[in-house]
Amino acid sequence: MSKQGALSRRRFLQVAATVAASSAVISCGRRAGPWRFFTPAEAHTMEALCDQIIPADQDPGAAWAGTLYYIDSQLVGHFRRLQSAYREGLASFDAACLSANHAAFADLPFDQQTAFLNHLPDSLQPFFHMVISHTMQGFYGDARHNGNRDAVSWRMLGIPVIPIRGRDQYEFPKKG
Amino acid sequence: MSLPRVNVVVIGAGAGGGVVAKELSQAGLRVALLERGRWYTANDCRKDDLRNQRTSVLGNNSGPDDERNPRVYLDLDGSRHLVLPSEGAYSNNAACVGGGTLTYGAMAWRYQPKDFRMRTTYGALEGSTLDDWPITYDDLAPFYEKAEYEIGVSGDVSNDPFKGPRAKPLPMPPLPPTHEYEILKPAAQRLGLHPFDIPMLRNSVPYNGRPPCMRCRWCVGFICEVDAKCGTHNTVIPRALATGLCDLRLGCMVKEILTNDQGKVTGVTYFDAHDRLQEQPTDLVVLSGAAVESARLLLNSKSKLFPTGLGNRFDWVGRNLQGHAYSGAIGLFDFDTYDDIGPGANIAICDYNHGNPGLRGGAMLANEFIRLPYQTVNMPPDGVRWGKAHKDFMRKAYRRTIGVMGPTQEMPVFGSRVQLDPIVKDFWGMPVAQLSGYQHPHTLEIAKVMAGRAEAWLKEAGAVQTWLNLPGNGVSGGQHQAGTCRMGNDPKTSVVDSWCRVHEVDNLHVIDASVHVTNGGFNPVLTILANAYRVSAHLAQSWKGKV
């Protein structure tokens, strides 16, 4: 529950910061929201999807870790050429979910989301696998990429978070 | 406008080209060493687990750039895919001073005597161009030793009964063992196998004026933070420059090798760091661009005498593209195996390189380099790729798994090849490499047996669950790319002779893994280095004879 608390506080801060930022640039016609690529509706679906791929349990899941920030920022960076794959993939994904469940994916109960993903139409498999890869990259990658907040996955795996080992415990052999 | 003449242009400052530049400049030749990439040092070490030569989902850390260097990959159905250097099907190695030796895992294997005699040992194989090398282990042995001492190798192969004869031990002792080593060694011995310390191009003690390994987890794929990895960038290339006769030019993309009406090389044209076209006249050219780019440049160097590219009269340039069919197994233990002491790989067996009943060859098997968290996300067995089960597995298994893998020696295939793509051009307007082909079925058969051997070793070591890692049937290449300019005595079935001279062109040599007839059941770099020393010595001698 404390993680839930952390989540909502963090969310609040993000939203507050974004509102402040977006009011400054609103005259440039930029979309409101913290995202550089996703629309708020897309981000809503994506966060639910990320949390299905790496769910929260005794350790935080992908949404808490901010994995969507990783994907979003890469989509205007190294993944630029995947923009249409995301835009079109999400549209098809949402449509498929609506027609199967008469509800948006993010609004379904967790287990029903899982069931939908387990029976995803073949046409959506490439999209889903792309999202799986990128979610894994964000969550299990170095915290510097903004998808692994507080190095939460590395702590979960039990590896030292400081990325350099050796210097403090290693002595160069003496010559002679 | 052409530049002042040099004695030799070396194309590519990687494993092969670095050695050639040093040997020939020390012999008094004026050398222009052309490298399309940049020169990185330990200061450029950036421990980015998503952007490096092994995991390049966000790009490569030592080239080439995604923007300028596409390739085309034809999959098994013949569909075309435009691929970028950071994508797997690209078969990237590197583009920088040192080439792959800047960021490699640095295993320093000598091939075994039988690896040079595959046809004699096993006979012909249908559907494969399996053949003997025109040189033997004994021809290379003194140069293997030279590479081990000049570039620097640590390890202890004295307990490997399958190795070829060697005159001296390795110059540096192995690094102290890790937890995985302590688990795997007695298990191998109980199975009657012969485990030993992997030879590595990595300082274990101060050597060549550089410090030893500090045992961090960021090794294969990364530039070494303390410069303990030994490559051509921190050994032979600085020595070449110290002669005052070697001019290293960075950011230079060679366009074409020029020939005259007599069929002799007269020079090369290249785009310099400012994309200006330059012409460099020369007496000799040594091509060391690695198997894909070396073949591509020969094919791109067309003229009236060589309408299908240099050395390609019998359509062998670009053929027999190979790498290694990596296979092995992963074992899950009910205790921690992970100790966070790099580089990880340190124990190997060569019991299965040859002598496997019914199989032509095999592989060295060794434990894996430390796998960073993201590198393990596809590790869970039974296709578990997401959801709670995946997360549970990661949490349970990350510190409790050992991987044992081996580079299965491939049966070369004539149809696995580098061609020029008819449509796609690179930034400079030159046709790009198009890769296509497949694995010979026997390669996959061997790989499967090797994976079973790895699994048996892990089980003996106490793994409570094991599963196999098997290669796919697409063409390989990658960092172990080889075979595209085969060395041989018959000009009709090879591209270069036993001195790596292109059959039809007196003053053009190919010195990299392109010339490998077969690629051993081992990481190929020490063989590339040794062969470069061997051919350089010959080139230097014949040069002196000439003047």
mmCIF file with all atom_site columns, C-alpha atoms in Angstrom, chain B residues 123-230:
data_model
loop_
_atom_site.group_PDB
_atom_site.id
_atom_site.type_symbol
_atom_site.label_atom_id
_atom_site.label_alt_id
_atom_site.label_comp_id
_atom_site.label_asym_id
_atom_site.label_entity_id
_atom_site.label_seq_id
_atom_site.pdbx_PDB_ins_code
_atom_site.Cartn_x
_atom_site.Cartn_y
_atom_site.Cartn_z
_atom_site.occupancy
_atom_site.B_iso_or_equiv
_atom_site.pdbx_formal_charge
_atom_site.auth_seq_id
_atom_site.auth_comp_id
_atom_site.auth_asym_id
_atom_site.auth_atom_id
_atom_site.pdbx_PDB_model_num
ATOM 1   C CA . GLY B 1 123 ? 35.467 -35.907 -45.778 1.00 0.00 ? 123 GLY B CA 1
ATOM 2   C CA . ALA B 1 124 ? 33.193 -33.938 -48.049 1.00 0.00 ? 124 ALA B CA 1
ATOM 3   C CA . LEU B 1 125 ? 29.742 -32.931 -46.889 1.00 0.00 ? 125 LEU B CA 1
ATOM 4   C CA . GLU B 1 126 ? 26.867 -32.547 -49.302 1.00 0.00 ? 126 GLU B CA 1
ATOM 5   C CA . GLY B 1 127 ? 25.543 -29.030 -49.482 1.00 0.00 ? 127 GLY B CA 1
ATOM 6   C CA . SER B 1 128 ? 28.641 -27.608 -47.849 1.00 0.00 ? 128 SER B CA 1
ATOM 7   C CA . THR B 1 129 ? 31.902 -26.136 -49.149 1.00 0.00 ? 129 THR B CA 1
ATOM 8   C CA . LEU B 1 130 ? 33.731 -27.718 -46.201 1.00 0.00 ? 130 LEU B CA 1
ATOM 9   C CA . ASP B 1 131 ? 37.422 -27.773 -47.025 1.00 0.00 ? 131 ASP B CA 1
ATOM 10  C CA . ASP B 1 132 ? 40.958 -27.691 -45.650 1.00 0.00 ? 132 ASP B CA 1
ATOM 11  C CA . TRP B 1 133 ? 42.869 -24.476 -45.157 1.00 0.00 ? 133 TRP B CA 1
ATOM 12  C CA . PRO B 1 134 ? 45.909 -24.156 -47.436 1.00 0.00 ? 134 PRO B CA 1
ATOM 13  C CA . ILE B 1 135 ? 47.949 -23.584 -44.261 1.00 0.00 ? 135 ILE B CA 1
ATOM 14  C CA . THR B 1 136 ? 48.251 -25.692 -41.135 1.00 0.00 ? 136 THR B CA 1
ATOM 15  C CA . TYR B 1 137 ? 48.275 -25.124 -37.410 1.00 0.00 ? 137 TYR B CA 1
ATOM 16  C CA . ASP B 1 138 ? 52.064 -25.408 -37.506 1.00 0.00 ? 138 ASP B CA 1
ATOM 17  C CA . ASP B 1 139 ? 52.274 -22.526 -39.972 1.00 0.00 ? 139 ASP B CA 1
ATOM 18  C CA . LEU B 1 140 ? 50.346 -20.318 -37.574 1.00 0.00 ? 140 LEU B CA 1
ATOM 19  C CA . ALA B 1 141 ? 51.768 -21.542 -34.247 1.00 0.00 ? 141 ALA B CA 1
ATOM 20  C CA . PRO B 1 142 ? 54.699 -19.100 -33.997 1.00 0.00 ? 142 PRO B CA 1
ATOM 21  C CA . PHE B 1 143 ? 52.363 -16.223 -34.887 1.00 0.00 ? 143 PHE B CA 1
ATOM 22  C CA . TYR B 1 144 ? 49.759 -17.317 -32.367 1.00 0.00 ? 144 TYR B CA 1
ATOM 23  C CA . GLU B 1 145 ? 52.546 -17.013 -29.840 1.00 0.00 ? 145 GLU B CA 1
ATOM 24  C CA . LYS B 1 146 ? 53.546 -13.598 -31.130 1.00 0.00 ? 146 LYS B CA 1
ATOM 25  C CA . ALA B 1 147 ? 49.951 -12.391 -30.820 1.00 0.00 ? 147 ALA B CA 1
ATOM 26  C CA . GLU B 1 148 ? 49.673 -13.805 -27.300 1.00 0.00 ? 148 GLU B CA 1
ATOM 27  C CA . TYR B 1 149 ? 52.791 -11.958 -26.188 1.00 0.00 ? 149 TYR B CA 1
ATOM 28  C CA . GLU B 1 150 ? 52.468 -8.685  -28.117 1.00 0.00 ? 150 GLU B CA 1
ATOM 29  C CA . ILE B 1 151 ? 48.769 -8.064  -27.560 1.00 0.00 ? 151 ILE B CA 1
ATOM 30  C CA . GLY B 1 152 ? 48.691 -9.833  -24.184 1.00 0.00 ? 152 GLY B CA 1
ATOM 31  C CA . VAL B 1 153 ? 46.844 -12.981 -23.119 1.00 0.00 ? 153 VAL B CA 1
ATOM 32  C CA . SER B 1 154 ? 46.070 -14.237 -19.621 1.00 0.00 ? 154 SER B CA 1
ATOM 33  C CA . GLY B 1 155 ? 44.821 -17.701 -18.722 1.00 0.00 ? 155 GLY B CA 1
ATOM 34  C CA . ASP B 1 156 ? 46.163 -21.193 -18.262 1.00 0.00 ? 156 ASP B CA 1
ATOM 35  C CA . VAL B 1 157 ? 45.748 -23.761 -21.019 1.00 0.00 ? 157 VAL B CA 1
ATOM 36  C CA . SER B 1 158 ? 48.239 -26.253 -19.577 1.00 0.00 ? 158 SER B CA 1
ATOM 37  C CA . ASN B 1 159 ? 45.352 -28.524 -18.542 1.00 0.00 ? 159 ASN B CA 1
ATOM 38  C CA . ASP B 1 160 ? 43.834 -28.600 -22.029 1.00 0.00 ? 160 ASP B CA 1
ATOM 39  C CA . PRO B 1 161 ? 44.949 -31.931 -23.533 1.00 0.00 ? 161 PRO B CA 1
ATOM 40  C CA . PHE B 1 162 ? 43.320 -31.172 -26.879 1.00 0.00 ? 162 PHE B CA 1
ATOM 41  C CA . LYS B 1 163 ? 45.331 -28.062 -27.782 1.00 0.00 ? 163 LYS B CA 1
ATOM 42  C CA . GLY B 1 164 ? 47.872 -27.955 -30.588 1.00 0.00 ? 164 GLY B CA 1
ATOM 43  C CA . PRO B 1 165 ? 51.575 -27.989 -29.734 1.00 0.00 ? 165 PRO B CA 1
ATOM 44  C CA . ARG B 1 166 ? 52.812 -24.757 -28.181 1.00 0.00 ? 166 ARG B CA 1
ATOM 45  C CA . ALA B 1 167 ? 56.305 -23.583 -27.319 1.00 0.00 ? 167 ALA B CA 1
ATOM 46  C CA . LYS B 1 168 ? 55.598 -21.246 -24.407 1.00 0.00 ? 168 LYS B CA 1
ATOM 47  C CA . PRO B 1 169 ? 52.953 -20.814 -21.726 1.00 0.00 ? 169 PRO B CA 1
ATOM 48  C CA . LEU B 1 170 ? 50.670 -17.780 -21.851 1.00 0.00 ? 170 LEU B CA 1
ATOM 49  C CA . PRO B 1 171 ? 52.345 -14.558 -20.742 1.00 0.00 ? 171 PRO B CA 1
ATOM 50  C CA . MET B 1 172 ? 49.899 -13.777 -17.902 1.00 0.00 ? 172 MET B CA 1
ATOM 51  C CA . PRO B 1 173 ? 48.269 -15.984 -15.242 1.00 0.00 ? 173 PRO B CA 1
ATOM 52  C CA . PRO B 1 174 ? 44.488 -16.377 -15.179 1.00 0.00 ? 174 PRO B CA 1
ATOM 53  C CA . LEU B 1 175 ? 42.310 -14.107 -13.063 1.00 0.00 ? 175 LEU B CA 1
ATOM 54  C CA . PRO B 1 176 ? 41.324 -15.652 -9.713  1.00 0.00 ? 176 PRO B CA 1
ATOM 55  C CA . PRO B 1 177 ? 38.318 -17.992 -9.956  1.00 0.00 ? 177 PRO B CA 1
ATOM 56  C CA . THR B 1 178 ? 34.694 -16.974 -9.435  1.00 0.00 ? 178 THR B CA 1
ATOM 57  C CA . HIS B 1 179 ? 31.861 -18.804 -7.743  1.00 0.00 ? 179 HIS B CA 1
ATOM 58  C CA . GLU B 1 180 ? 30.656 -20.241 -11.058 1.00 0.00 ? 180 GLU B CA 1
ATOM 59  C CA . TYR B 1 181 ? 34.162 -21.534 -11.716 1.00 0.00 ? 181 TYR B CA 1
ATOM 60  C CA . GLU B 1 182 ? 34.238 -23.295 -8.350  1.00 0.00 ? 182 GLU B CA 1
ATOM 61  C CA . ILE B 1 183 ? 30.880 -24.912 -9.118  1.00 0.00 ? 183 ILE B CA 1
ATOM 62  C CA . LEU B 1 184 ? 31.649 -25.965 -12.690 1.00 0.00 ? 184 LEU B CA 1
ATOM 63  C CA . LYS B 1 185 ? 35.219 -27.202 -12.332 1.00 0.00 ? 185 LYS B CA 1
ATOM 64  C CA . PRO B 1 186 ? 34.675 -30.212 -10.053 1.00 0.00 ? 186 PRO B CA 1
ATOM 65  C CA . ALA B 1 187 ? 31.533 -31.122 -11.998 1.00 0.00 ? 187 ALA B CA 1
ATOM 66  C CA . ALA B 1 188 ? 33.481 -31.290 -15.245 1.00 0.00 ? 188 ALA B CA 1
ATOM 67  C CA . GLN B 1 189 ? 36.158 -33.369 -13.576 1.00 0.00 ? 189 GLN B CA 1
ATOM 68  C CA . ARG B 1 190 ? 33.575 -35.792 -12.225 1.00 0.00 ? 190 ARG B CA 1
ATOM 69  C CA . LEU B 1 191 ? 32.369 -36.237 -15.809 1.00 0.00 ? 191 LEU B CA 1
ATOM 70  C CA . GLY B 1 192 ? 35.915 -37.070 -16.882 1.00 0.00 ? 192 GLY B CA 1
ATOM 71  C CA . LEU B 1 193 ? 36.247 -33.793 -18.782 1.00 0.00 ? 193 LEU B CA 1
ATOM 72  C CA . HIS B 1 194 ? 39.239 -31.447 -18.804 1.00 0.00 ? 194 HIS B CA 1
ATOM 73  C CA . PRO B 1 195 ? 38.288 -27.968 -17.558 1.00 0.00 ? 195 PRO B CA 1
ATOM 74  C CA . PHE B 1 196 ? 40.811 -25.128 -17.654 1.00 0.00 ? 196 PHE B CA 1
ATOM 75  C CA . ASP B 1 197 ? 41.166 -21.330 -17.495 1.00 0.00 ? 197 ASP B CA 1
ATOM 76  C CA . ILE B 1 198 ? 40.021 -19.603 -20.692 1.00 0.00 ? 198 ILE B CA 1
ATOM 77  C CA . PRO B 1 199 ? 42.795 -17.698 -22.464 1.00 0.00 ? 199 PRO B CA 1
ATOM 78  C CA . MET B 1 200 ? 41.752 -14.058 -22.592 1.00 0.00 ? 200 MET B CA 1
ATOM 79  C CA . LEU B 1 201 ? 43.142 -10.936 -24.248 1.00 0.00 ? 201 LEU B CA 1
ATOM 80  C CA . ARG B 1 202 ? 42.798 -9.203  -20.913 1.00 0.00 ? 202 ARG B CA 1
ATOM 81  C CA . ASN B 1 203 ? 45.434 -8.133  -18.415 1.00 0.00 ? 203 ASN B CA 1
ATOM 82  C CA . SER B 1 204 ? 45.324 -10.134 -15.195 1.00 0.00 ? 204 SER B CA 1
ATOM 83  C CA . VAL B 1 205 ? 48.477 -8.379  -14.009 1.00 0.00 ? 205 VAL B CA 1
ATOM 84  C CA . PRO B 1 206 ? 50.068 -5.142  -15.199 1.00 0.00 ? 206 PRO B CA 1
ATOM 85  C CA . TYR B 1 207 ? 51.256 -5.754  -18.766 1.00 0.00 ? 207 TYR B CA 1
ATOM 86  C CA . ASN B 1 208 ? 52.256 -3.588  -21.708 1.00 0.00 ? 208 ASN B CA 1
ATOM 87  C CA . GLY B 1 209 ? 52.105 -0.540  -19.440 1.00 0.00 ? 209 GLY B CA 1
ATOM 88  C CA . ARG B 1 210 ? 48.424 -0.997  -18.671 1.00 0.00 ? 210 ARG B CA 1
ATOM 89  C CA . PRO B 1 211 ? 46.679 -2.111  -15.457 1.00 0.00 ? 211 PRO B CA 1
ATOM 90  C CA . PRO B 1 212 ? 44.903 -5.409  -14.796 1.00 0.00 ? 212 PRO B CA 1
ATOM 91  C CA . CYS B 1 213 ? 41.175 -6.148  -14.907 1.00 0.00 ? 213 CYS B CA 1
ATOM 92  C CA . MET B 1 214 ? 39.217 -4.717  -11.975 1.00 0.00 ? 214 MET B CA 1
ATOM 93  C CA . ARG B 1 215 ? 36.541 -7.451  -12.242 1.00 0.00 ? 215 ARG B CA 1
ATOM 94  C CA . CYS B 1 216 ? 33.548 -5.261  -13.066 1.00 0.00 ? 216 CYS B CA 1
ATOM 95  C CA . ARG B 1 217 ? 30.412 -6.661  -14.651 1.00 0.00 ? 217 ARG B CA 1
ATOM 96  C CA . TRP B 1 218 ? 30.532 -4.411  -17.712 1.00 0.00 ? 218 TRP B CA 1
ATOM 97  C CA . CYS B 1 219 ? 32.799 -6.285  -20.033 1.00 0.00 ? 219 CYS B CA 1
ATOM 98  C CA . VAL B 1 220 ? 31.709 -7.827  -23.300 1.00 0.00 ? 220 VAL B CA 1
ATOM 99  C CA . GLY B 1 221 ? 30.179 -5.098  -25.453 1.00 0.00 ? 221 GLY B CA 1
ATOM 100 C CA . PHE B 1 222 ? 31.811 -2.274  -23.510 1.00 0.00 ? 222 PHE B CA 1
ATOM 101 C CA . ILE B 1 223 ? 34.955 -0.209  -23.707 1.00 0.00 ? 223 ILE B CA 1
ATOM 102 C CA . CYS B 1 224 ? 37.086 -1.187  -20.703 1.00 0.00 ? 224 CYS B CA 1
ATOM 103 C CA . GLU B 1 225 ? 37.091 1.535   -18.087 1.00 0.00 ? 225 GLU B CA 1
ATOM 104 C CA . VAL B 1 226 ? 40.625 0.774   -16.908 1.00 0.00 ? 226 VAL B CA 1
ATOM 105 C CA . ASP B 1 227 ? 42.012 -0.230  -20.323 1.00 0.00 ? 227 ASP B CA 1
ATOM 106 C CA . ALA B 1 228 ? 42.692 -3.783  -19.126 1.00 0.00 ? 228 ALA B CA 1
ATOM 107 C CA . LYS B 1 229 ? 41.254 -5.386  -22.244 1.00 0.00 ? 229 LYS B CA 1
ATOM 108 C CA . CYS B 1 230 ? 43.927 -5.844  -24.864 1.00 0.00 ? 230 CYS B CA 1
#
